[in-house]
PDB file of C-alpha atoms and ligand atoms in Angstrom:
ATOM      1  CA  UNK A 661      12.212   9.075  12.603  1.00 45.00           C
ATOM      2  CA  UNK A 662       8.317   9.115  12.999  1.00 48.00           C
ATOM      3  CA  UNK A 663       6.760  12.058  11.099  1.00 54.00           C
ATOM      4  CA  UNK A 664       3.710  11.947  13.266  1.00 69.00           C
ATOM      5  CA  UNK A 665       4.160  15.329  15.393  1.00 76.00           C
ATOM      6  CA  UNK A 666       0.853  15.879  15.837  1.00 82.00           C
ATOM      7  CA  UNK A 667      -0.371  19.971  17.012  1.00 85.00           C
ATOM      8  CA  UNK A 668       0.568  21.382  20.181  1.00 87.00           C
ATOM      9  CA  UNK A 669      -2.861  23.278  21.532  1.00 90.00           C
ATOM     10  CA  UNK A 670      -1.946  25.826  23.928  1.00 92.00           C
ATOM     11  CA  UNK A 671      -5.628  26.215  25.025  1.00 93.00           C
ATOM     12  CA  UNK A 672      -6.389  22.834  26.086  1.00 92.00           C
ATOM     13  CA  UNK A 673      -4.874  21.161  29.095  1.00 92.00           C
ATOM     14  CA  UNK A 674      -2.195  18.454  28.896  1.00 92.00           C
ATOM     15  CA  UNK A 675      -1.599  15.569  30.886  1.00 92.00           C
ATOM     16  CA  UNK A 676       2.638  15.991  30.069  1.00 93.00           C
ATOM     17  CA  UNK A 677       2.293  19.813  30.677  1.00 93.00           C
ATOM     18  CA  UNK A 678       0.390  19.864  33.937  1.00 92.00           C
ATOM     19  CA  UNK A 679       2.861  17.421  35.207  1.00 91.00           C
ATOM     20  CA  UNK A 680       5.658  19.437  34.721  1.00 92.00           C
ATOM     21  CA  UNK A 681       4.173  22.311  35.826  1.00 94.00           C
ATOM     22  CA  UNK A 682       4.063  20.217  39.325  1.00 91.00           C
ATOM     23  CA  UNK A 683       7.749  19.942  38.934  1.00 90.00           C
ATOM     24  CA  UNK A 684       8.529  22.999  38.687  1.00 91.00           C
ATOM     25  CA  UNK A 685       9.527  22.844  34.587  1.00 91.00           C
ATOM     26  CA  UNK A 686       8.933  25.363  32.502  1.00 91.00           C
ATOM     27  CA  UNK A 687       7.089  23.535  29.364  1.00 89.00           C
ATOM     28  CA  UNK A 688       3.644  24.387  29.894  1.00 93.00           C
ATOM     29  CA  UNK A 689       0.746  27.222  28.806  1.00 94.00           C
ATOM     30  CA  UNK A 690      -1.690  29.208  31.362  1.00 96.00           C
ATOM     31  CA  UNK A 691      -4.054  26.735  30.495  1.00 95.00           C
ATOM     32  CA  UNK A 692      -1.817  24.096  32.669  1.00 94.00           C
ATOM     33  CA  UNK A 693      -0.915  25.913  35.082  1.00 95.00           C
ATOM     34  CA  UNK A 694      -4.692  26.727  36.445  1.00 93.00           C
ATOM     35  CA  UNK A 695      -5.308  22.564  36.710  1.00 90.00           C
ATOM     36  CA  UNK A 696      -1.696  22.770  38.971  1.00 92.00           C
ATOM     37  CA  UNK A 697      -2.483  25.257  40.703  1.00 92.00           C
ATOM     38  CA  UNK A 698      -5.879  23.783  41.564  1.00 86.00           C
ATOM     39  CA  UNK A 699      -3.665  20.688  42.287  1.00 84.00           C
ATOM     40  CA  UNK A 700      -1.656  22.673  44.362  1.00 87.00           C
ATOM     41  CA  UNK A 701      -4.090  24.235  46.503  1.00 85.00           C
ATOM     42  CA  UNK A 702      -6.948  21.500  46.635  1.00 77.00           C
ATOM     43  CA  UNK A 703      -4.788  19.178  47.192  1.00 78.00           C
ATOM     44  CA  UNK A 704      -1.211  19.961  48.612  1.00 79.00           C
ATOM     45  CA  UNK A 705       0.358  17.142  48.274  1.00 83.00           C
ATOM     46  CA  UNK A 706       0.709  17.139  44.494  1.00 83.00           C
ATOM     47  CA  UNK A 707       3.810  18.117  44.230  1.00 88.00           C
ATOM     48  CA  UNK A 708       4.879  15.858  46.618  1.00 87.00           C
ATOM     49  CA  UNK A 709       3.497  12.953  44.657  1.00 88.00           C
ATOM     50  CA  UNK A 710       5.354  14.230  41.156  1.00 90.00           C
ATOM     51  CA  UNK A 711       8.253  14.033  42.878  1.00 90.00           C
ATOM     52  CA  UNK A 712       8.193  11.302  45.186  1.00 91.00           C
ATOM     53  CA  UNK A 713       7.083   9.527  42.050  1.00 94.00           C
ATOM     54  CA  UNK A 714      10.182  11.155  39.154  1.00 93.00           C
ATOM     55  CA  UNK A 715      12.423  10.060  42.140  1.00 92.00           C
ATOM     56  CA  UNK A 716      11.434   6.487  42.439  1.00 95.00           C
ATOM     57  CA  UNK A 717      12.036   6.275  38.741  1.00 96.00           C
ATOM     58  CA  UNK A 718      15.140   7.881  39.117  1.00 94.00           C
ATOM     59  CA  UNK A 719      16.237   5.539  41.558  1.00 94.00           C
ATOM     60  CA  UNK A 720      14.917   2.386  39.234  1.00 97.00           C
ATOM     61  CA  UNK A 721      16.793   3.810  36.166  1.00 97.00           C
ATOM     62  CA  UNK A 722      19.968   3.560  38.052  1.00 95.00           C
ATOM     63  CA  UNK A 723      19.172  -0.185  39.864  1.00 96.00           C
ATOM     64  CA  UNK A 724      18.106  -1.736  36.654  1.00 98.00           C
ATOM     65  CA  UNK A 725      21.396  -0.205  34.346  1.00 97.00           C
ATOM     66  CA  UNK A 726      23.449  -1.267  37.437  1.00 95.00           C
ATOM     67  CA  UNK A 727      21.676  -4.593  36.854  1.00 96.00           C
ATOM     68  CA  UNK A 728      23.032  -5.060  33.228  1.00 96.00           C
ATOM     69  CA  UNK A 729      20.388  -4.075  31.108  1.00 98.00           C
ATOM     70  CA  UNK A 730      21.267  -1.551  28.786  1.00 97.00           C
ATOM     71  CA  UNK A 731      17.742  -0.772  26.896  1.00 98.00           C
ATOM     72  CA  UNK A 732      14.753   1.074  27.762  1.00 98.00           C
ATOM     73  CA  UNK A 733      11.494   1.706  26.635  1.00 98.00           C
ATOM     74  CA  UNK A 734       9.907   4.453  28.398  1.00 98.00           C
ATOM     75  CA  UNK A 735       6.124   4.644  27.982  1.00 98.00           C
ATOM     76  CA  UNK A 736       4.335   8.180  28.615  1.00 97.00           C
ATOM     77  CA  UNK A 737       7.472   9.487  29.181  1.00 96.00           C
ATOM     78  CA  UNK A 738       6.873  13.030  29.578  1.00 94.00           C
ATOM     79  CA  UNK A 739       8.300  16.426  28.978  1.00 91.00           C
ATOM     80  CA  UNK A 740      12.526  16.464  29.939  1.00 85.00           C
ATOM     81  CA  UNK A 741      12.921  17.239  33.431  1.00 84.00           C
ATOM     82  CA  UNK A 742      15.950  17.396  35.676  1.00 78.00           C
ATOM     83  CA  UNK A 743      17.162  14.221  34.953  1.00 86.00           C
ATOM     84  CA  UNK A 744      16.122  11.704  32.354  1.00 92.00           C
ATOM     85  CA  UNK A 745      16.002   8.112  31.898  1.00 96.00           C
ATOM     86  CA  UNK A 746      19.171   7.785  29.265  1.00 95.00           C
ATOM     87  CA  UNK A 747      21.324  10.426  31.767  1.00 93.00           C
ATOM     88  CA  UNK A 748      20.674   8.272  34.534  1.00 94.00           C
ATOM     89  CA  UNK A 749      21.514   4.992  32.759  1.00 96.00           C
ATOM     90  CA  UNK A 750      24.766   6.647  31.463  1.00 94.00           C
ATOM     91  CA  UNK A 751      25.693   7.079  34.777  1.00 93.00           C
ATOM     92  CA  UNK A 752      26.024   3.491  34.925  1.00 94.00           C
ATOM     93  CA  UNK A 753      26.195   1.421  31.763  1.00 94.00           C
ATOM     94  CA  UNK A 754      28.282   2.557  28.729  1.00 92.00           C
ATOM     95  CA  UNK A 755      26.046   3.092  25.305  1.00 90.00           C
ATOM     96  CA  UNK A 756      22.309   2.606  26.917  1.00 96.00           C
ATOM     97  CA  UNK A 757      20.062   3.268  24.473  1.00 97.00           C
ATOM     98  CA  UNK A 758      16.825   4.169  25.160  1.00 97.00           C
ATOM     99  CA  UNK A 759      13.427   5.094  23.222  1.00 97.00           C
ATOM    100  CA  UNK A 760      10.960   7.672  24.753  1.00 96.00           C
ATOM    101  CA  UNK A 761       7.364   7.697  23.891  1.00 97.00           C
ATOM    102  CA  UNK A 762       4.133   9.857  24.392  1.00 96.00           C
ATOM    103  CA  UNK A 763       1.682  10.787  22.807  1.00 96.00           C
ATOM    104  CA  UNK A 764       1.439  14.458  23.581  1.00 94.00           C
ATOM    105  CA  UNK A 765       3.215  16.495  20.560  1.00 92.00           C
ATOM    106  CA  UNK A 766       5.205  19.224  23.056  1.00 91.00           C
ATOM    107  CA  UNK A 767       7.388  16.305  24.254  1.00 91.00           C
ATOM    108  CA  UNK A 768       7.919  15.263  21.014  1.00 91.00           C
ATOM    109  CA  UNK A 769       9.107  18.542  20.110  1.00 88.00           C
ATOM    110  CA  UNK A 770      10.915  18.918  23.204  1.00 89.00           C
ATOM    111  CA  UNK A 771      12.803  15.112  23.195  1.00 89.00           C
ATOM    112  CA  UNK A 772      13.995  15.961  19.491  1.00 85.00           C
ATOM    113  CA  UNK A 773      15.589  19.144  20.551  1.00 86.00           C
ATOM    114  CA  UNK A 774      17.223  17.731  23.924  1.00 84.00           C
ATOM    115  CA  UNK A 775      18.335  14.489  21.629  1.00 84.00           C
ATOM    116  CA  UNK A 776      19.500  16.260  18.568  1.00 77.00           C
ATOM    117  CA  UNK A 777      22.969  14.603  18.858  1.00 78.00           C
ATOM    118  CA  UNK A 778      22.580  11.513  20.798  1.00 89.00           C
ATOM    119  CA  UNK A 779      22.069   8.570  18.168  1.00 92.00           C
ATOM    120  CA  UNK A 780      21.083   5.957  21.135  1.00 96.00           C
ATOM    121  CA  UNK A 781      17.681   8.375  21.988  1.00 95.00           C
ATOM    122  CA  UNK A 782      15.095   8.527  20.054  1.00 95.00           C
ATOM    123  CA  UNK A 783      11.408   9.884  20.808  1.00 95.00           C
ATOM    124  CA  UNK A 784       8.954   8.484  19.395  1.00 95.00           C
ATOM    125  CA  UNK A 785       5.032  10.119  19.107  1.00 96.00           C
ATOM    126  CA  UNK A 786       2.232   7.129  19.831  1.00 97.00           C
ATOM    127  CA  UNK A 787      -0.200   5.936  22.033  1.00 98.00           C
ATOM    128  CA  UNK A 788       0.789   3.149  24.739  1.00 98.00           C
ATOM    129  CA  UNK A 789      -2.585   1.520  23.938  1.00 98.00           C
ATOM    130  CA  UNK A 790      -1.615   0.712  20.343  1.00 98.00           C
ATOM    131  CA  UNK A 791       1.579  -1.180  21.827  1.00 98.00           C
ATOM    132  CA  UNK A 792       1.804  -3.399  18.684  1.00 98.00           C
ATOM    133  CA  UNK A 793       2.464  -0.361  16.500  1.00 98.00           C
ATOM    134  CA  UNK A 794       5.418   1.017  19.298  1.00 98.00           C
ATOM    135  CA  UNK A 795       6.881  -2.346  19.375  1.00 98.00           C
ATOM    136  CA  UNK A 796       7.271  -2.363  15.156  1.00 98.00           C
ATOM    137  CA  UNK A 797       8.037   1.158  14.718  1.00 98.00           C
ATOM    138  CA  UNK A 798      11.407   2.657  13.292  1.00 97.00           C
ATOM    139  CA  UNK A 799      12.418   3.847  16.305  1.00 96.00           C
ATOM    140  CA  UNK A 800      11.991   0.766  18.223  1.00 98.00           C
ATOM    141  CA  UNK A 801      13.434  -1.620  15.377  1.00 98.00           C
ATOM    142  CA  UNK A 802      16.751   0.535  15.508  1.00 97.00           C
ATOM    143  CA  UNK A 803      17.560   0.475  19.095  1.00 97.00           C
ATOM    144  CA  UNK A 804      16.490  -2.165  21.129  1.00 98.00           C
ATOM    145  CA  UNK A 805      17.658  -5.726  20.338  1.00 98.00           C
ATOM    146  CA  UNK A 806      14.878  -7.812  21.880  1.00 98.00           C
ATOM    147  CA  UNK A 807      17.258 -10.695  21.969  1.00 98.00           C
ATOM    148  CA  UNK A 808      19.286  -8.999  24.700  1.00 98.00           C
ATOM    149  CA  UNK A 809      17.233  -7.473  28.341  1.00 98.00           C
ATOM    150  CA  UNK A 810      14.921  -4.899  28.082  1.00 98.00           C
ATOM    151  CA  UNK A 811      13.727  -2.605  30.762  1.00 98.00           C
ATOM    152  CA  UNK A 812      10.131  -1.253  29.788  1.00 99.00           C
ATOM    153  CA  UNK A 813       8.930   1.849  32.071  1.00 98.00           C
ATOM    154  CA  UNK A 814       5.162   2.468  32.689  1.00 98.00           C
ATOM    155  CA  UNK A 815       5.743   5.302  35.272  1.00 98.00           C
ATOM    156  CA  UNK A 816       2.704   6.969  36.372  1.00 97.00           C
ATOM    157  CA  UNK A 817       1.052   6.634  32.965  1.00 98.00           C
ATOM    158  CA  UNK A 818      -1.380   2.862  33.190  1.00 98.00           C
ATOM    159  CA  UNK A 819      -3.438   5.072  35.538  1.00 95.00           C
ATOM    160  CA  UNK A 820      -4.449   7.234  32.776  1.00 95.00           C
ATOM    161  CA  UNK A 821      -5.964   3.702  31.219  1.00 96.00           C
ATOM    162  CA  UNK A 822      -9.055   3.098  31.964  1.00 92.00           C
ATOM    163  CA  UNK A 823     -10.177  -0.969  31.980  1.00 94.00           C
ATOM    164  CA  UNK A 824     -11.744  -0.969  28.933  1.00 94.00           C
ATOM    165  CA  UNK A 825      -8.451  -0.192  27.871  1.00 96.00           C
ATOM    166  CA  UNK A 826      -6.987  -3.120  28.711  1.00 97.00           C
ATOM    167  CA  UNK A 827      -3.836  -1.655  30.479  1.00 98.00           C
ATOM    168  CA  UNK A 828      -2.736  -5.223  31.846  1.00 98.00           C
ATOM    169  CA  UNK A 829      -3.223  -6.082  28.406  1.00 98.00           C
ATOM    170  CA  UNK A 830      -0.530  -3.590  27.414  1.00 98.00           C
ATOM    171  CA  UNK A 831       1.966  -4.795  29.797  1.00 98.00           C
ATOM    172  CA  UNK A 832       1.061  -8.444  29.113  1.00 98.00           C
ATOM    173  CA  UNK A 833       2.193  -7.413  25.657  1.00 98.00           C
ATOM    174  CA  UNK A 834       5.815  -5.808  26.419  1.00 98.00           C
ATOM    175  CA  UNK A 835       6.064  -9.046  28.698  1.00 98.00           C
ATOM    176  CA  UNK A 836       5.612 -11.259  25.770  1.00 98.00           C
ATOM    177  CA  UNK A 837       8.006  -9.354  23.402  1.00 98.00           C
ATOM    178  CA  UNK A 838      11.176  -9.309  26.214  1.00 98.00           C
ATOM    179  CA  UNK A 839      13.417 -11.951  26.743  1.00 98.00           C
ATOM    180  CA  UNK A 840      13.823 -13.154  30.058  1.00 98.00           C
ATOM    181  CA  UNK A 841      15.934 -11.022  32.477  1.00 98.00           C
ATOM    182  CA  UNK A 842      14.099  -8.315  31.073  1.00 98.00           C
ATOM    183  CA  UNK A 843      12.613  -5.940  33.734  1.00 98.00           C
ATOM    184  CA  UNK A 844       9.316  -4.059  34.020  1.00 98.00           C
ATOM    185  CA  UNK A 845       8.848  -0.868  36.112  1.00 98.00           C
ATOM    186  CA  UNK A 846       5.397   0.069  37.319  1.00 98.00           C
ATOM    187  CA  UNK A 847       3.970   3.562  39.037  1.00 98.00           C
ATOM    188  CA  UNK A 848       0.698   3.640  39.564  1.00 97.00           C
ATOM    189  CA  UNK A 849      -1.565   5.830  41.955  1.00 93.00           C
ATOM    190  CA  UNK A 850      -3.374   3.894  43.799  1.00 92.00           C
ATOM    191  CA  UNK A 851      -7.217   4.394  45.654  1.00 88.00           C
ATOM    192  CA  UNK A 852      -6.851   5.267  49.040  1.00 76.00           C
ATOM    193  CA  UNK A 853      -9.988   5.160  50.545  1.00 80.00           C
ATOM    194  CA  UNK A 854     -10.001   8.583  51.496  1.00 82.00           C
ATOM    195  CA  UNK A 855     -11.312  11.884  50.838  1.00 82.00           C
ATOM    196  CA  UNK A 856      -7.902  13.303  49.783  1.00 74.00           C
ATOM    197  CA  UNK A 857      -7.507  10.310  46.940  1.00 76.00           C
ATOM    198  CA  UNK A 858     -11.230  10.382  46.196  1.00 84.00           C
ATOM    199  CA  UNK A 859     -10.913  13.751  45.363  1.00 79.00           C
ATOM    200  CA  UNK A 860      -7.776  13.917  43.316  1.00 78.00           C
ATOM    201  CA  UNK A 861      -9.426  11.084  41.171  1.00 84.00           C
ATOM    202  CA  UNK A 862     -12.147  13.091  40.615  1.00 86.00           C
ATOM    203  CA  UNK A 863     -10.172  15.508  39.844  1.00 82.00           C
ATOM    204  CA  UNK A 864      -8.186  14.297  37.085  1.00 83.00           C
ATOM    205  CA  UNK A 865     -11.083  12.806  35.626  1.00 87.00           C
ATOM    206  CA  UNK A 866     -12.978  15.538  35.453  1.00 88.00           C
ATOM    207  CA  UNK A 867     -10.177  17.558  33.414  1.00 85.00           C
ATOM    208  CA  UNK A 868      -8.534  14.869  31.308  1.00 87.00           C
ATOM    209  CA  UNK A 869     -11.534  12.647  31.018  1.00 86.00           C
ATOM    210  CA  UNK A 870      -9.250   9.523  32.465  1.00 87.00           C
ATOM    211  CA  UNK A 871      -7.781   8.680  35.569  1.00 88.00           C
ATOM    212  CA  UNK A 872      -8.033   5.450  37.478  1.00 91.00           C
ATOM    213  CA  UNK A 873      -6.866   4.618  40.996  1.00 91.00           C
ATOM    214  CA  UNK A 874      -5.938   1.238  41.565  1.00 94.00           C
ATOM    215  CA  UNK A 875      -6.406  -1.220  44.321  1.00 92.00           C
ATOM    216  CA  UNK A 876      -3.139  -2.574  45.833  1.00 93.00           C
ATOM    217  CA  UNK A 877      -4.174  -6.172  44.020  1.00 96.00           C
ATOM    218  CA  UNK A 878      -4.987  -4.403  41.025  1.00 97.00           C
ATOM    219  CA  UNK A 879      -1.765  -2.576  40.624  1.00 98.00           C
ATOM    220  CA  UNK A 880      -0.081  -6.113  41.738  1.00 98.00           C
ATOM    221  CA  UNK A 881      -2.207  -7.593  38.817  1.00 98.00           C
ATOM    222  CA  UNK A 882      -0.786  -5.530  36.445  1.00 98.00           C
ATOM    223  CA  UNK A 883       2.272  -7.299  36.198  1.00 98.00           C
ATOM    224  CA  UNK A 884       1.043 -10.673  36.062  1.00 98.00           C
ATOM    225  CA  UNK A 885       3.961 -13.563  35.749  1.00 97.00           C
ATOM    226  CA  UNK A 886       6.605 -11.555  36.221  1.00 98.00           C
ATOM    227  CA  UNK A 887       9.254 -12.199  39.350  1.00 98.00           C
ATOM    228  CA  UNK A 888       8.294  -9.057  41.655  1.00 98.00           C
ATOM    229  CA  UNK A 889      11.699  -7.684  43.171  1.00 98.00           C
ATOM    230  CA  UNK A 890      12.542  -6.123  46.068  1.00 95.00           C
ATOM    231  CA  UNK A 891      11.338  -4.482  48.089  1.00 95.00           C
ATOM    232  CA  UNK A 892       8.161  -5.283  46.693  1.00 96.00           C
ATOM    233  CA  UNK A 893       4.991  -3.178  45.268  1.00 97.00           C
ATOM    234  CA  UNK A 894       5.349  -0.228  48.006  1.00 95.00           C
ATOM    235  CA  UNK A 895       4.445   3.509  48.308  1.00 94.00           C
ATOM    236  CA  UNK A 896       7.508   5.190  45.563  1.00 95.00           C
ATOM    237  CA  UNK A 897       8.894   6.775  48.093  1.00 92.00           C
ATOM    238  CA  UNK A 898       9.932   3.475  50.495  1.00 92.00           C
ATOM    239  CA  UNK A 899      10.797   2.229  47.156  1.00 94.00           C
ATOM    240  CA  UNK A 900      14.802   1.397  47.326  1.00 93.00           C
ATOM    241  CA  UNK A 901      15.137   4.872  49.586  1.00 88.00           C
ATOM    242  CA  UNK A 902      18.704   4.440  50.191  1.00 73.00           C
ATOM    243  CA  UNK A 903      21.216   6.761  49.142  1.00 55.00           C
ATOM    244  CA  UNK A 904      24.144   4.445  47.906  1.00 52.00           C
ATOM    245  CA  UNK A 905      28.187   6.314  47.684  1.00 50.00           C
ATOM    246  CA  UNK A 906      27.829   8.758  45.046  1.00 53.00           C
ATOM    247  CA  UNK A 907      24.066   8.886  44.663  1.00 59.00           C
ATOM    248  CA  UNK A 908      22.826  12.210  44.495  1.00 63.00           C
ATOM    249  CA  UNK A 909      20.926  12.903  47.943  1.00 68.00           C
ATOM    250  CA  UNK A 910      17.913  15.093  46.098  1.00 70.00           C
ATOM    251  CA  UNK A 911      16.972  11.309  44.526  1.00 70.00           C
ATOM    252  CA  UNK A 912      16.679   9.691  47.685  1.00 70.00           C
ATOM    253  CA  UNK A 913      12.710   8.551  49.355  1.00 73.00           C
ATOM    254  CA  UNK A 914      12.645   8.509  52.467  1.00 68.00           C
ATOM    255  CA  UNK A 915      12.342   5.693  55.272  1.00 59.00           C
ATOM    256  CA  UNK A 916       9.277   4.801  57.395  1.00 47.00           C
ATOM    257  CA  UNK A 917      11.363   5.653  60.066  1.00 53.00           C
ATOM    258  CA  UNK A 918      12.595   8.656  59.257  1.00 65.00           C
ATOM    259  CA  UNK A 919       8.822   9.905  59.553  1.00 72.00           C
ATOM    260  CA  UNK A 920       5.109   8.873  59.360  1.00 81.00           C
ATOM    261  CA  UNK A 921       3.753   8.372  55.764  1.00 86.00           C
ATOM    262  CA  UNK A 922       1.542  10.953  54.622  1.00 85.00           C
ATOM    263  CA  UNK A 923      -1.365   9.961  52.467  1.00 84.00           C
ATOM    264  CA  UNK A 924       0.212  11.536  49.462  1.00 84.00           C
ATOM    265  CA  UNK A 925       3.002   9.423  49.815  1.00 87.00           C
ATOM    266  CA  UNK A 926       0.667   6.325  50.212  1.00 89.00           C
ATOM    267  CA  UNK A 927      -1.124   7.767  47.127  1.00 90.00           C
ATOM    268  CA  UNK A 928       1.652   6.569  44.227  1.00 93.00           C
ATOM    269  CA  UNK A 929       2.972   2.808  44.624  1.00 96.00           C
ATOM    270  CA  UNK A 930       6.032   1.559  42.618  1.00 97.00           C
ATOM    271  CA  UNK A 931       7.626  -1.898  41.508  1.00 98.00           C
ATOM    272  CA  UNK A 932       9.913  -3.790  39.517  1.00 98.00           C
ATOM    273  CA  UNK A 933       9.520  -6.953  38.162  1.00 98.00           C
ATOM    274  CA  UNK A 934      11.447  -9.352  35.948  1.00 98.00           C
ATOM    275  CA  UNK A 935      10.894 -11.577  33.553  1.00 98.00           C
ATOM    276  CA  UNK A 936      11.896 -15.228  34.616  1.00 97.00           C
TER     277      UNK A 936
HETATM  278  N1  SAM B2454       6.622   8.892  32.970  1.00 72.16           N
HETATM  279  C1  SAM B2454       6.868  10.262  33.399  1.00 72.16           C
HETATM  280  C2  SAM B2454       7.185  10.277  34.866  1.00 72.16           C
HETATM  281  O1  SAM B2454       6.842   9.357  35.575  1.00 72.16           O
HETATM  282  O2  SAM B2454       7.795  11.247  35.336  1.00 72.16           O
HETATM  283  C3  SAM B2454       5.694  11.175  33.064  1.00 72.16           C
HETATM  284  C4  SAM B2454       4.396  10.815  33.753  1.00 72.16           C
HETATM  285  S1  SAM B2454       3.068  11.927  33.327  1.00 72.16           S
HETATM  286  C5  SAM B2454       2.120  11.871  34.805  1.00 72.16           C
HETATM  287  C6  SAM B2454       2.086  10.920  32.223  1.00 72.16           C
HETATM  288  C7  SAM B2454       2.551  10.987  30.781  1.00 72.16           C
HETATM  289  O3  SAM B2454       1.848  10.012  30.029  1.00 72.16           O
HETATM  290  C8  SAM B2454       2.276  12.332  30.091  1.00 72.16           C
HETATM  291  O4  SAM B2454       3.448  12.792  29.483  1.00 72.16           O
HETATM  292  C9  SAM B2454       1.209  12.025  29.066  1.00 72.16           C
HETATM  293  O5  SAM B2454       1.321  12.810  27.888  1.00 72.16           O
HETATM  294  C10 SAM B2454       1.475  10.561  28.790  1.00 72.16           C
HETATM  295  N2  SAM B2454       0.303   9.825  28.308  1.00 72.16           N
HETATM  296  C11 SAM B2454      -0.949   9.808  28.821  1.00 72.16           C
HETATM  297  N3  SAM B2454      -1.734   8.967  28.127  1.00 72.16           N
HETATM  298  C12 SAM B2454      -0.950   8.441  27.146  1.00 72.16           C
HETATM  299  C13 SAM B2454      -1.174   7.503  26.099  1.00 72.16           C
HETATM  300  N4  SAM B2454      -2.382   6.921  25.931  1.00 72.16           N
HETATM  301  N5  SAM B2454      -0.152   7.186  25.291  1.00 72.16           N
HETATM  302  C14 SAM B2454       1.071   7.757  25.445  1.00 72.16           C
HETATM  303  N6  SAM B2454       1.347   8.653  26.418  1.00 72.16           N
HETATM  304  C15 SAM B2454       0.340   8.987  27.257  1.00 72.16           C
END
């Protein structure tokens, strides 16, 4: 396993922690829960956005295992929440294994606990933008068979790249190293054109230095060849919203007809695509 832990600072804001602050976890300092709460009160539909997003993915997880790929790489994975990418793909594919990775040291600390005992996780500590390294690591080289489907996961974490970082650059990479009926899932917020979404931007910028909102064509750029499946690159909560025999109901989105769209939900898009 990687030795690179890295320090946990209690007195600076996190990305991983403020996020799961919004979900209502319980891995997170003072420090994170004043950007939430300004979240929370600037701009109420945070929380809705967290979730609308962790339940697309949810809802992914399960579609692509169902699919017959058994191997994930999830990229700015966050802190554990309710449900995680290798419970949901046990749900539905015997022996998925699965490699987390973030670069934030608390969910490092917090994957090795949850995984102690489960030899098909691993968590892995690294940046997304030094793909190359992920893709050769340890952790990497002992689970996932790149001659067999791999799902890679980039859920709400390219939008903390900003261009110069070349986050279509990253994905480009994955896309290169999969074989084909590999899958790619994307989250991404994306620019609104509103006040609301101007100032969330803004926002997140301000605190964590990044955050980019994407156009609809850039977020469709992002994941250049690949087959784009259905139901295309749509707000994460139209994404899939059904609620198949046996799903659990609190992982369902919602339908346009069930009610109007907020602009929080039109704030966070999601897709899957697959490698031809
Ligand atoms: N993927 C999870 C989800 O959708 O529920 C968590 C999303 S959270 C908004 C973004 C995560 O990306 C955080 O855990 C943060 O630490 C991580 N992150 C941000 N920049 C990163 C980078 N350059 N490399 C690796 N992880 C990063």
């Amino acid at each position: 396993m990687n030795d690179d832990v890295g320090v946990v600072d209690p007195g600076t804001p996190s990305i991983a922690r403020v996020y799961d602050y919004l979900l209502g976890g319980k891995d997170n300092y003072p420090v994170d829960q004043e950007i939430g709460d300004h979240f929370k009160v600037d701009l109420p539909g945070s929380v809705a956005i967290a979730f609308g997003n962790r339940q697309a993915l949810v809802r992914a997880v399960r579609d692509i295992a169902r699919s017959g790929v058994e191997q994930f790489i999830d990229l700015g994975s966050g802190l554990p929440t309710a449900d995680n990418v290798h419970q949901i793909a046990a749900r539905y594919t015997d022996g998925a294994k699965v490699v987390y990775v973030d670069s934030d040291p608390v969910v490092l600390a917090h994957g090795r606990a949850l995984l102690v005992a489960d030899e098909n996780t691993t968590v892995l500590r690294a940046d997304v933008r030094e793909p190359e390294r992920i893709r050769h690591s340890d952790e990497v080289n002992r689970l996932i068979d790149f001659s067999r489907p791999v799902a890679v996961v980039f859920s709400a974490i390219l939008h903390h790249l900003n261009d110069d970082e070349d986050p279509g650059g990253v994905v480009s990479y994955w896309c290169d190293q999969i074989p084909s009926g590999s899958q790619v899932f994307i989250s991404h917020f994306r620019s609104g054109g509103n006040a609301e979404t101007e100032a969330a931007e803004q926002k997140l910028q301000s605190t964590f230095g990044r955050g980019r909102w994407r156009t609809d064509d850039e977020i469709r750029a992002l994941f250049g060849d690949l087959e784009i499946l259905e139901p295309g690159i749509v707000p994460a909560v139209l994404w899939r919203p059904d609620m198949p025999d046996g799903s659990d109901p609190s992982i369902r989105g919602i339908g346009a007809a069930e009610r109007e769209l907020t602009v929080w939900d039109r704030l966070i898009s999601a897709g899957l695509g697959r490698k031809r």
